[in-house]
PDB file of C-alpha atoms in Angstrom:
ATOM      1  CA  UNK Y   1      51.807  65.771   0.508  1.00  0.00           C
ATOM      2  CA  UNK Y   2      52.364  68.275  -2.358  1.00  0.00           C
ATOM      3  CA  UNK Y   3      51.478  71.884  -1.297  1.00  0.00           C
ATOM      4  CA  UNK Y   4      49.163  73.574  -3.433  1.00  0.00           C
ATOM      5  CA  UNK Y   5      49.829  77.370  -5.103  1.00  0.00           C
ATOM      6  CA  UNK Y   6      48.020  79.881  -3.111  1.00  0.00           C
ATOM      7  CA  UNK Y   7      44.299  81.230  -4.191  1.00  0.00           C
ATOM      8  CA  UNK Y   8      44.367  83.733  -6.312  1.00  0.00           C
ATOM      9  CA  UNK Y   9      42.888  87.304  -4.776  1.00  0.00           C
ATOM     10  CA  UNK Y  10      39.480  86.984  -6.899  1.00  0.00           C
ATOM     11  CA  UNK Y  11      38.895  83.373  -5.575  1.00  0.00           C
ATOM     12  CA  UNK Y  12      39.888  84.167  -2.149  1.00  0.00           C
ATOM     13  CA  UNK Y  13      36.868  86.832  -2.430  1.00  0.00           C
ATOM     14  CA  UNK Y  14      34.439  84.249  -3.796  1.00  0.00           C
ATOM     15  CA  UNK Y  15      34.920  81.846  -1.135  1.00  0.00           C
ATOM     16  CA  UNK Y  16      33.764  83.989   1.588  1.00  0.00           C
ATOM     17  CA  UNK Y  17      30.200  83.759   0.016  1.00  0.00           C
ATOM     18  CA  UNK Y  18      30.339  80.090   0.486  1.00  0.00           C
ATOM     19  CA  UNK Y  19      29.148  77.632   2.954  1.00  0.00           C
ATOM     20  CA  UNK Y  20      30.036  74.147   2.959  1.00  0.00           C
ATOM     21  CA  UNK Y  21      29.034  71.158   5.187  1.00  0.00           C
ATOM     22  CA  UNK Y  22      31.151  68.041   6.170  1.00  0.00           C
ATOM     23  CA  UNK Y  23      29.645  65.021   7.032  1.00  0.00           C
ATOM     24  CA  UNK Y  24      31.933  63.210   9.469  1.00  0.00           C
ATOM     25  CA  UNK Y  25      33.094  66.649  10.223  1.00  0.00           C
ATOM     26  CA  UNK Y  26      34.304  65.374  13.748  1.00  0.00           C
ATOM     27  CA  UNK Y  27      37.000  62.725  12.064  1.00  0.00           C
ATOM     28  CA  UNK Y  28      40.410  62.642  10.772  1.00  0.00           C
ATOM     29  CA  UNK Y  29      39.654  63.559   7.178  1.00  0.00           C
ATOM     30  CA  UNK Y  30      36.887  65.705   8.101  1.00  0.00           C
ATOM     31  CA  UNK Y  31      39.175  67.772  10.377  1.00  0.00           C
ATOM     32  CA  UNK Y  32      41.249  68.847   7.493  1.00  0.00           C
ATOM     33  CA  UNK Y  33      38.064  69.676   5.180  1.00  0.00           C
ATOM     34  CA  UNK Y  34      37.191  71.931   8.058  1.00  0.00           C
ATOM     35  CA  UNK Y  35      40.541  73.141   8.103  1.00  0.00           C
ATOM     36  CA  UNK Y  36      40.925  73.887   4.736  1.00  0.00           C
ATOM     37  CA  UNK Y  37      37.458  75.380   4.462  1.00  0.00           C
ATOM     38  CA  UNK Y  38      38.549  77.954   7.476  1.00  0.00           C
ATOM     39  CA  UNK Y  39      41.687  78.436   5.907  1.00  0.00           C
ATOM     40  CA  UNK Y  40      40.090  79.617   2.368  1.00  0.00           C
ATOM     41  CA  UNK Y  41      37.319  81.908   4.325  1.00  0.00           C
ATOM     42  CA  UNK Y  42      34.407  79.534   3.683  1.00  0.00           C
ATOM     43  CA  UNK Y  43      31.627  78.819   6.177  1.00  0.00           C
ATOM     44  CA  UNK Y  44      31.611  75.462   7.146  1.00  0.00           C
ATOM     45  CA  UNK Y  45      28.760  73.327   9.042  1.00  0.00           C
ATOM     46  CA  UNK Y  46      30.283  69.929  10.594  1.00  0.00           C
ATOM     47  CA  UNK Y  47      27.702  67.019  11.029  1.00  0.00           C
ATOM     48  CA  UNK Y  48      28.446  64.378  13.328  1.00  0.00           C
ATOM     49  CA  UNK Y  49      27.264  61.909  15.833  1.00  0.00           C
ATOM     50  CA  UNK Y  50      26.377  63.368  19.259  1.00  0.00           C
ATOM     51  CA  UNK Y  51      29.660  64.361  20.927  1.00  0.00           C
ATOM     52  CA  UNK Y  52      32.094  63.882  17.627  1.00  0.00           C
ATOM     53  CA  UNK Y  53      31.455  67.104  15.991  1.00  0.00           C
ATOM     54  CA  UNK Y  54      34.289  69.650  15.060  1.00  0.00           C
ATOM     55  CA  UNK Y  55      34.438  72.477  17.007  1.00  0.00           C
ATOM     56  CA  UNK Y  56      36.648  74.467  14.531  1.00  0.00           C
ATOM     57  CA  UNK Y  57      33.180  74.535  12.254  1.00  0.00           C
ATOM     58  CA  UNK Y  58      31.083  78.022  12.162  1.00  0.00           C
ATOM     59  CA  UNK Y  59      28.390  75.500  13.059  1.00  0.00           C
ATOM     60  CA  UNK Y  60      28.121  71.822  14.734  1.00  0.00           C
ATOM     61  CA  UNK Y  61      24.800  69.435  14.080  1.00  0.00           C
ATOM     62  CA  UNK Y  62      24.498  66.368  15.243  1.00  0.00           C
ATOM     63  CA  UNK Y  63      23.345  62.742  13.850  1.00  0.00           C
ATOM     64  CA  UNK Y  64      21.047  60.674  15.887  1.00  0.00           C
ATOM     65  CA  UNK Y  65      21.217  57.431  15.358  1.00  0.00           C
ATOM     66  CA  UNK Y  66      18.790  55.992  17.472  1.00  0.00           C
ATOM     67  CA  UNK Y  67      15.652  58.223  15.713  1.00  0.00           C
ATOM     68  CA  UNK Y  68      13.845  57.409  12.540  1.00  0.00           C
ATOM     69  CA  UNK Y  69      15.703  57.171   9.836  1.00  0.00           C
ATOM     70  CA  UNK Y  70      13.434  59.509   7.867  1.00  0.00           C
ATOM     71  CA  UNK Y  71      12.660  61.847  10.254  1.00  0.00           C
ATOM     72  CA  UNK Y  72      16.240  62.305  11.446  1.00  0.00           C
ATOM     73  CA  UNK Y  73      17.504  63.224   7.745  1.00  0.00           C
ATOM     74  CA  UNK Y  74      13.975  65.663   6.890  1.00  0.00           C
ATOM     75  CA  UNK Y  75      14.887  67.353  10.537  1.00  0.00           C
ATOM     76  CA  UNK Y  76      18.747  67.685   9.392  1.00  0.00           C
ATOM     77  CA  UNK Y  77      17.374  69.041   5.587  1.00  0.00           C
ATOM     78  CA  UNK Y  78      15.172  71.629   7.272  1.00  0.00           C
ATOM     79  CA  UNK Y  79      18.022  72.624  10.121  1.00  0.00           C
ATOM     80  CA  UNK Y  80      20.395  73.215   7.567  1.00  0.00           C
ATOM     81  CA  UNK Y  81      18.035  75.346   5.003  1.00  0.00           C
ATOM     82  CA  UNK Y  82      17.659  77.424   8.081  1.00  0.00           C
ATOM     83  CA  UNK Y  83      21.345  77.305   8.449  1.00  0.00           C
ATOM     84  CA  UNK Y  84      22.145  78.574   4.557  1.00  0.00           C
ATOM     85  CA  UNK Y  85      18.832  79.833   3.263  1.00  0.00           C
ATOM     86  CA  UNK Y  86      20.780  80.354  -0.394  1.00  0.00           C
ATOM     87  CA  UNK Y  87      22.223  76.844  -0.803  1.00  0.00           C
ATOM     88  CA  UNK Y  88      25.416  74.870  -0.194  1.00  0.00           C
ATOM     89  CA  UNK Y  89      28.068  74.844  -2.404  1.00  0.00           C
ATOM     90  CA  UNK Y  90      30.015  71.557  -1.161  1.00  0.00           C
ATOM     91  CA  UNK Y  91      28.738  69.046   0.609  1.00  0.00           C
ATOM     92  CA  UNK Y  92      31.840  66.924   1.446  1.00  0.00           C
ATOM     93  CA  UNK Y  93      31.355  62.943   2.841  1.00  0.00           C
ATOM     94  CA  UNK Y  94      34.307  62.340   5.057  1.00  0.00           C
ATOM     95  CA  UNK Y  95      32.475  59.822   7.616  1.00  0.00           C
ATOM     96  CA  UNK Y  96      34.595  56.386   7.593  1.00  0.00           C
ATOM     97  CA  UNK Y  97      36.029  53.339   9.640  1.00  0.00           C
ATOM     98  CA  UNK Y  98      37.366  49.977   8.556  1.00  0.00           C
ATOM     99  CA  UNK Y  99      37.563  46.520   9.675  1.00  0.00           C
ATOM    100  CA  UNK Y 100      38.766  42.917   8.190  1.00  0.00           C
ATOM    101  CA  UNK Y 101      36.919  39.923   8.038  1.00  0.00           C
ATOM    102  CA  UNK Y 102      36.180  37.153   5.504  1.00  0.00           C
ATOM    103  CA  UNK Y 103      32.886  36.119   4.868  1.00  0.00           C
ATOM    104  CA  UNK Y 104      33.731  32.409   5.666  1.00  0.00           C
ATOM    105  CA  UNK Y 105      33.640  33.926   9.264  1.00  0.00           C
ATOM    106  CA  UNK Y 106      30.323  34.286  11.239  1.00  0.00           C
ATOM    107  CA  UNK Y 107      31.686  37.322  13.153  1.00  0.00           C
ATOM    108  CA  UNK Y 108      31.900  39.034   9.619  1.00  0.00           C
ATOM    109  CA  UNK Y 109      28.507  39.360   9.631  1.00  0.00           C
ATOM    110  CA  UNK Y 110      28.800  42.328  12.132  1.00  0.00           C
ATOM    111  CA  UNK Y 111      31.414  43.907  10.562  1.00  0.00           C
ATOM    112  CA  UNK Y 112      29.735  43.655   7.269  1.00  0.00           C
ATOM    113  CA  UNK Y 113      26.357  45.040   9.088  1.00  0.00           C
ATOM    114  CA  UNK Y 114      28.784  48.072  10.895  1.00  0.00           C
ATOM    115  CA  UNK Y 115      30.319  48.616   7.893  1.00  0.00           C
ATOM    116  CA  UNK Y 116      27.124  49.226   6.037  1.00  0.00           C
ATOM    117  CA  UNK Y 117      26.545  51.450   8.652  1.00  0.00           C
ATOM    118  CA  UNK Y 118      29.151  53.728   9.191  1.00  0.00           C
ATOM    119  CA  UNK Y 119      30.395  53.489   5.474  1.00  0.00           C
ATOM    120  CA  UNK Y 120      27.679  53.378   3.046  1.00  0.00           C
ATOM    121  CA  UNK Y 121      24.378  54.951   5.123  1.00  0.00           C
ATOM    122  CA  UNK Y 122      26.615  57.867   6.143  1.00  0.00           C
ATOM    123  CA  UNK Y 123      27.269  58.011   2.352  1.00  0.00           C
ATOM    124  CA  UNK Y 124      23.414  58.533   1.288  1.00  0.00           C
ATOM    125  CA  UNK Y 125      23.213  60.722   3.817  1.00  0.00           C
ATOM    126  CA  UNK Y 126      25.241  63.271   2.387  1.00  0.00           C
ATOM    127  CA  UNK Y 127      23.954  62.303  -0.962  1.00  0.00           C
ATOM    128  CA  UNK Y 128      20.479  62.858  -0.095  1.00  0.00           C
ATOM    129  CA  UNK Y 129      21.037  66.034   1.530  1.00  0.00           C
ATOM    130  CA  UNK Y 130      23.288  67.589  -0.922  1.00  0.00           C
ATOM    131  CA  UNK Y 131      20.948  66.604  -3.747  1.00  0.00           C
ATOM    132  CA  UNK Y 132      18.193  68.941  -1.450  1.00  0.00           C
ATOM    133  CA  UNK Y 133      20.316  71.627  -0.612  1.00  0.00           C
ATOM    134  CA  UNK Y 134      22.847  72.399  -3.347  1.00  0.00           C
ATOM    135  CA  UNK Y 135      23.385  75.512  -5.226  1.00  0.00           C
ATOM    136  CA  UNK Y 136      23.822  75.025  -9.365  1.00  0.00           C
ATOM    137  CA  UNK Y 137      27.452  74.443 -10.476  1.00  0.00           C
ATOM    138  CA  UNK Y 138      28.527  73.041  -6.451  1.00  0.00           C
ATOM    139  CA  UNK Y 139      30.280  70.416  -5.677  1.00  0.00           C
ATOM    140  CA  UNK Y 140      29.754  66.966  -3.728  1.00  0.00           C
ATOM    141  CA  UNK Y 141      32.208  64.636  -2.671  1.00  0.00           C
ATOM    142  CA  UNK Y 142      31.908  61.236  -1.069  1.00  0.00           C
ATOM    143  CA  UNK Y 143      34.838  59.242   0.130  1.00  0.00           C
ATOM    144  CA  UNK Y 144      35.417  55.685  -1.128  1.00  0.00           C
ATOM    145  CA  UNK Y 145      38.538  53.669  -0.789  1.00  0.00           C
ATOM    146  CA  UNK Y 146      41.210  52.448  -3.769  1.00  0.00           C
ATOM    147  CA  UNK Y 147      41.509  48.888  -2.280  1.00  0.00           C
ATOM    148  CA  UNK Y 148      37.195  48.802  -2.913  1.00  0.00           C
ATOM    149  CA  UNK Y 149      38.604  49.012  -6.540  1.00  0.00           C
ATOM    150  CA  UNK Y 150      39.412  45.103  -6.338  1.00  0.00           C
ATOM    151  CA  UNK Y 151      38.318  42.108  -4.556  1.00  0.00           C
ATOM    152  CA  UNK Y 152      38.577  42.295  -1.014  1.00  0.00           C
ATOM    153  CA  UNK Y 153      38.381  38.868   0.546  1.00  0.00           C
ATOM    154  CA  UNK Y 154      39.969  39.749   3.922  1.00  0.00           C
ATOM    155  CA  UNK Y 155      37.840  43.042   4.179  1.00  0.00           C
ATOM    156  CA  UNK Y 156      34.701  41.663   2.969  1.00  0.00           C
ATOM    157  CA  UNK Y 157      32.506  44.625   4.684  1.00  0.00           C
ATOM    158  CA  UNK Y 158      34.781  47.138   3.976  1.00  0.00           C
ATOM    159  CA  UNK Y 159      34.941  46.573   0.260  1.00  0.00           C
ATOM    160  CA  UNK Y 160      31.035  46.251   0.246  1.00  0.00           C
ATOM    161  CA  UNK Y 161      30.285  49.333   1.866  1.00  0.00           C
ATOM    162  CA  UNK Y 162      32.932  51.084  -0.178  1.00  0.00           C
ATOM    163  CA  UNK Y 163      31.921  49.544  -3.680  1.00  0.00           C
ATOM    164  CA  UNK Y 164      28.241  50.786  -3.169  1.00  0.00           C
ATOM    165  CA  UNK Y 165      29.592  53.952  -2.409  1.00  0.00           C
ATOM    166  CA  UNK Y 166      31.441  54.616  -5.228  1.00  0.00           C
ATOM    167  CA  UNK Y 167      28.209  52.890  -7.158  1.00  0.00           C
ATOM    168  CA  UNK Y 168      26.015  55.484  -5.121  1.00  0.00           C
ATOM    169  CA  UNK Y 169      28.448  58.009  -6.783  1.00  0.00           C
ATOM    170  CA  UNK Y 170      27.814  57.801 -10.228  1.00  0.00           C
ATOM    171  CA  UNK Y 171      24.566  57.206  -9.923  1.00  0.00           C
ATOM    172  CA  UNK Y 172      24.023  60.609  -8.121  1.00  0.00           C
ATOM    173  CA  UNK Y 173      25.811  61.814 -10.804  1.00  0.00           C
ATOM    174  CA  UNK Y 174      23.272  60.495 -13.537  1.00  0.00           C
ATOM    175  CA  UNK Y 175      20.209  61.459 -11.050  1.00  0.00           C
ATOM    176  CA  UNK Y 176      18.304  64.428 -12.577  1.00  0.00           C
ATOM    177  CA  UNK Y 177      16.950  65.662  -9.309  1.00  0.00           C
ATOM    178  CA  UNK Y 178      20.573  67.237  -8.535  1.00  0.00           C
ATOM    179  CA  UNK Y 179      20.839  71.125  -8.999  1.00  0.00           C
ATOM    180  CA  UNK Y 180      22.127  71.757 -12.996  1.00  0.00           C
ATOM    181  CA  UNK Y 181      25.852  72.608 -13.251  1.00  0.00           C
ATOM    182  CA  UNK Y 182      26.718  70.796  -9.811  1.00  0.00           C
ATOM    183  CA  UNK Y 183      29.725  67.868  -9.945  1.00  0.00           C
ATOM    184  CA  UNK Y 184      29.495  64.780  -7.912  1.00  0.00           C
ATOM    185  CA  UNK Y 185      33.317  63.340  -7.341  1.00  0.00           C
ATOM    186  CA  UNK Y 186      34.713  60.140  -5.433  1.00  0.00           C
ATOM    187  CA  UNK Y 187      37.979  60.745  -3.444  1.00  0.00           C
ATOM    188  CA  UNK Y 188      39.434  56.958  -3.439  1.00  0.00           C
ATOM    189  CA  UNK Y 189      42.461  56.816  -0.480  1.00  0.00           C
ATOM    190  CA  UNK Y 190      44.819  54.200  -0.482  1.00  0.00           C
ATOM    191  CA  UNK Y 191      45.978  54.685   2.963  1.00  0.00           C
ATOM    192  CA  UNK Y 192      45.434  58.027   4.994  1.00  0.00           C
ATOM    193  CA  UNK Y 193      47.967  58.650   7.381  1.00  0.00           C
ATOM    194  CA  UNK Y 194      45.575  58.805  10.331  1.00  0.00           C
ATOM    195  CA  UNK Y 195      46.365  58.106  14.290  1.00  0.00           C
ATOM    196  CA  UNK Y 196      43.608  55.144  13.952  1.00  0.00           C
ATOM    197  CA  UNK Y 197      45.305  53.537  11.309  1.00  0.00           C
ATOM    198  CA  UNK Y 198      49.049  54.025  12.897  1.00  0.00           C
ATOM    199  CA  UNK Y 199      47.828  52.336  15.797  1.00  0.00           C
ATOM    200  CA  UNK Y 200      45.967  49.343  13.853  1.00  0.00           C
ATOM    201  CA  UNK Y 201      49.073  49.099  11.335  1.00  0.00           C
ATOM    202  CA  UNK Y 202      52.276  50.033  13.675  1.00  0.00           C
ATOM    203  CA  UNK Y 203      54.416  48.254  11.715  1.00  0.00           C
ATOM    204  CA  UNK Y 204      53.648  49.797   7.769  1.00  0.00           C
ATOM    205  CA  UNK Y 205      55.593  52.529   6.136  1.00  0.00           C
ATOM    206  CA  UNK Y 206      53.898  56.017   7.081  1.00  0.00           C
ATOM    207  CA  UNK Y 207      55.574  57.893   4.120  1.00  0.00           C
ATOM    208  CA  UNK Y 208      53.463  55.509   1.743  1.00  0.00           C
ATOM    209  CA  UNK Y 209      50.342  56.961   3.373  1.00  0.00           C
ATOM    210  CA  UNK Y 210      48.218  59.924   2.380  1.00  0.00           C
ATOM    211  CA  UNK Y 211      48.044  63.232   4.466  1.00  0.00           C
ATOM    212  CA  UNK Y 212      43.894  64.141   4.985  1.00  0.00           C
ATOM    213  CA  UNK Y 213      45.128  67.861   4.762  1.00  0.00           C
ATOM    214  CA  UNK Y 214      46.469  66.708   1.183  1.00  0.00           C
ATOM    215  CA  UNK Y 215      42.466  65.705   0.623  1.00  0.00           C
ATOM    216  CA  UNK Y 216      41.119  68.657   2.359  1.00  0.00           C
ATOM    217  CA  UNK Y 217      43.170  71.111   0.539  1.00  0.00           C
ATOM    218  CA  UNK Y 218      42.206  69.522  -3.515  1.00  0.00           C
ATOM    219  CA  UNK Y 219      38.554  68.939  -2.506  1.00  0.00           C
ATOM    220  CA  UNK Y 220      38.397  72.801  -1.067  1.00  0.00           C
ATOM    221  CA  UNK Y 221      40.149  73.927  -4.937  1.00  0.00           C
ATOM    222  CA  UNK Y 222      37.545  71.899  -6.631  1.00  0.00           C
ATOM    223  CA  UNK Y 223      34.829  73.256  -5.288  1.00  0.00           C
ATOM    224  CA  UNK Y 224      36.018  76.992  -6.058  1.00  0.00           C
ATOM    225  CA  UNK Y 225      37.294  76.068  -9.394  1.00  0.00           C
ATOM    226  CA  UNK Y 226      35.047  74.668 -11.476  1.00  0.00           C
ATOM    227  CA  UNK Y 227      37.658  74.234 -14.326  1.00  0.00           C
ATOM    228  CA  UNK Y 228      39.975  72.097 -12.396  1.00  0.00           C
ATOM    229  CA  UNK Y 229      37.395  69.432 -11.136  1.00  0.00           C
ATOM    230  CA  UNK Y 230      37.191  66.261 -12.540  1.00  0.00           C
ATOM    231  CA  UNK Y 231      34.539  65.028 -14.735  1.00  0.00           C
ATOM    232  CA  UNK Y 232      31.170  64.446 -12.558  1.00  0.00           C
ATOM    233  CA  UNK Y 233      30.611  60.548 -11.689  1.00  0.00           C
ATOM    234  CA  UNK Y 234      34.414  60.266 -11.498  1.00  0.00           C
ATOM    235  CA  UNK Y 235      36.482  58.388  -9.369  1.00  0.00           C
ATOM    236  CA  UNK Y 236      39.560  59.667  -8.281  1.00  0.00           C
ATOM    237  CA  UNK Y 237      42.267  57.734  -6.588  1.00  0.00           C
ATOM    238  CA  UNK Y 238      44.629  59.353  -4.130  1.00  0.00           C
ATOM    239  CA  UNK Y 239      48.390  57.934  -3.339  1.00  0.00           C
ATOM    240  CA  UNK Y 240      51.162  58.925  -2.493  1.00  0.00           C
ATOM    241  CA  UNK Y 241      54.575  58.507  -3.700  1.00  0.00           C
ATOM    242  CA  UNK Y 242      58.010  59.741  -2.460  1.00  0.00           C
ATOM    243  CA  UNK Y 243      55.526  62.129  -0.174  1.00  0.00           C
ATOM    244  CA  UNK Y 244      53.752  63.847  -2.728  1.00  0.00           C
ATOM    245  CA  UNK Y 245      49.872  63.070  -3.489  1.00  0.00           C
ATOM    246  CA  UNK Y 246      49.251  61.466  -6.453  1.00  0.00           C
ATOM    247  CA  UNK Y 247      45.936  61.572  -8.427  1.00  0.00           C
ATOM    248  CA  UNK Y 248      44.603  59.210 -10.769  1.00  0.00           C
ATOM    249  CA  UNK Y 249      41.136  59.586 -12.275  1.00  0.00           C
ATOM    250  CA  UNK Y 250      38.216  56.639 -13.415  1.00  0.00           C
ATOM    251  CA  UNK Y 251      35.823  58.249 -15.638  1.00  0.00           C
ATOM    252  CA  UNK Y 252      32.731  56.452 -16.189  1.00  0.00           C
ATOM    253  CA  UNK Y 253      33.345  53.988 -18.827  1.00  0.00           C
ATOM    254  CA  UNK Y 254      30.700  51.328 -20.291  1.00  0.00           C
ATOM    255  CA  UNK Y 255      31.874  47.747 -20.384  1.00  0.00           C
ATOM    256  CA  UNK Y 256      32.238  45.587 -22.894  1.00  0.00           C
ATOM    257  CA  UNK Y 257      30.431  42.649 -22.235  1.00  0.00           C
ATOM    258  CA  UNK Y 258      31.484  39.116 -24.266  1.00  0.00           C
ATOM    259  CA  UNK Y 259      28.747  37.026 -24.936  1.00  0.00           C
ATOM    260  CA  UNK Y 260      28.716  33.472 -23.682  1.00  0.00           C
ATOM    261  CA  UNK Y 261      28.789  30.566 -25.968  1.00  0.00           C
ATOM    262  CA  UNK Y 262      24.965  28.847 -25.457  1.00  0.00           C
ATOM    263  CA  UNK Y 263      24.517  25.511 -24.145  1.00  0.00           C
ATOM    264  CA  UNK Y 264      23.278  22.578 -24.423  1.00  0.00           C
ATOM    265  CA  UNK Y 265      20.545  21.731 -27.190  1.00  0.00           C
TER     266      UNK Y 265
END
């Protein structure tokens, strides 16, 4: 998936003063944030529902679902200012599923309502909790998906929970409440090469598809290098082509609207 040059010494030295958390640390992607995190000596706190948490994190908290919505993410805010007193420097969203579905089909309605969910809620949690508990000049990522880029009529709740997201992202981005100096970045995957989506597409071509540890590895470089980040409120595309990860950023860009001819008298 493209290997990345090692860390320099003098970053290697600054990472070890940093503490990241990954929400959805218990998942595919958020395995290889963790991963990377351990690898580059940063302190890493995996959030999760009850059971699904990472081990391989210095510290596991869980997500309960069933309790207020309010009072679940004020406990979480206060548990993990206890947990780094000084700040975060990377909250990373890496909570996810799928599932297809038109909306001319009544059982769409619960994927659309899952989707929201899983997807999107997952999403503000990280946003809400990063824009609490991060340093100045840190980093937060939240996943969206490439396909969300376009219509998508056979993935109706998919593409809505990821189209918010990446609208939740650069609108984080513009909200003045964040820390000063801190970047707000959506990773957009085509297709990661995951065991859940081997098994739902057996049939595809796996060299098409994206390795998380290519994800974990970039996101883990952006947050100690400021200089090679993208532009805050981006979104950044991730595919991969002849097995090499290939990155393709959407700044924020207003649109040119065309006005409509009037009507009538």
């Amino acid at each position: 998936a493209g290997a990345q040059p090692p860390l320099t010494v003098s970053l290697q030295a600054a990472m070890r003063t940093r503490t990241a958390l990954v929400v959805g640390g218990g998942g595919s992607l958020g395995r290889s944030l963790v991963k990377a995190l351990r690898n580059a000596g940063v302190a890493s706190i995996s959030l999760d529902l009850p059971g699904a948490g990472n081990r391989l994190a210095d510290e596991v908290l869980s997500y309960d679902a069933a309790r207020d919505w309010k009072e679940e993410l004020g406990r979480l805010r206060r548990e993990l200012h206890e947990a780094a007193p000084t700040g975060l420097d990377l909250v990373a969203h890496a909570a996810g599923t799928w599932a297809g579905g038109s909306i001319s089909e009544i059982d769409s309605l619960d994927s659309i309502s899952s989707m929201s969910f899983i997807n999107l809620r997952s999403a503000i949690n990280a946003s809400y909790l990063g824009v609490h508990l991060l340093r100045p000049g840190a980093l937060m990522m939240l996943t969206g998906a490439a396909a969300a880029l376009e219509p998508t009529p056979g993935m109706i709740g998919y593409g809505l929970s990821k189209a918010a997201t990446h609208h939740l992202i650069r609108s984080v981005a513009a909200d003045p409440s964040l820390a000063p100096g801190c970047t707000v970045v959506g990773v957009l995957p085509d297709v990661l090469d995951t065991e859940g989506n081997r098994a739902a597409m057996p049939d595809a071509d796996f060299s098409a598809w994206t390795n998380p540890d290519a994800v974990g590895d970039r996101v883990v470089r952006w947050m100690g290098d400021k200089t090679l980040r993208p532009e805050s409120g981006s979104l950044v595309k991730v595919h991969t082509v002849n097995g090499k990860a290939v990155w393709t950023e959407f700044r924020q860009v207003a649109a040119e609207g065309v006005e409509l001819s009037a009507t009538g008298p």
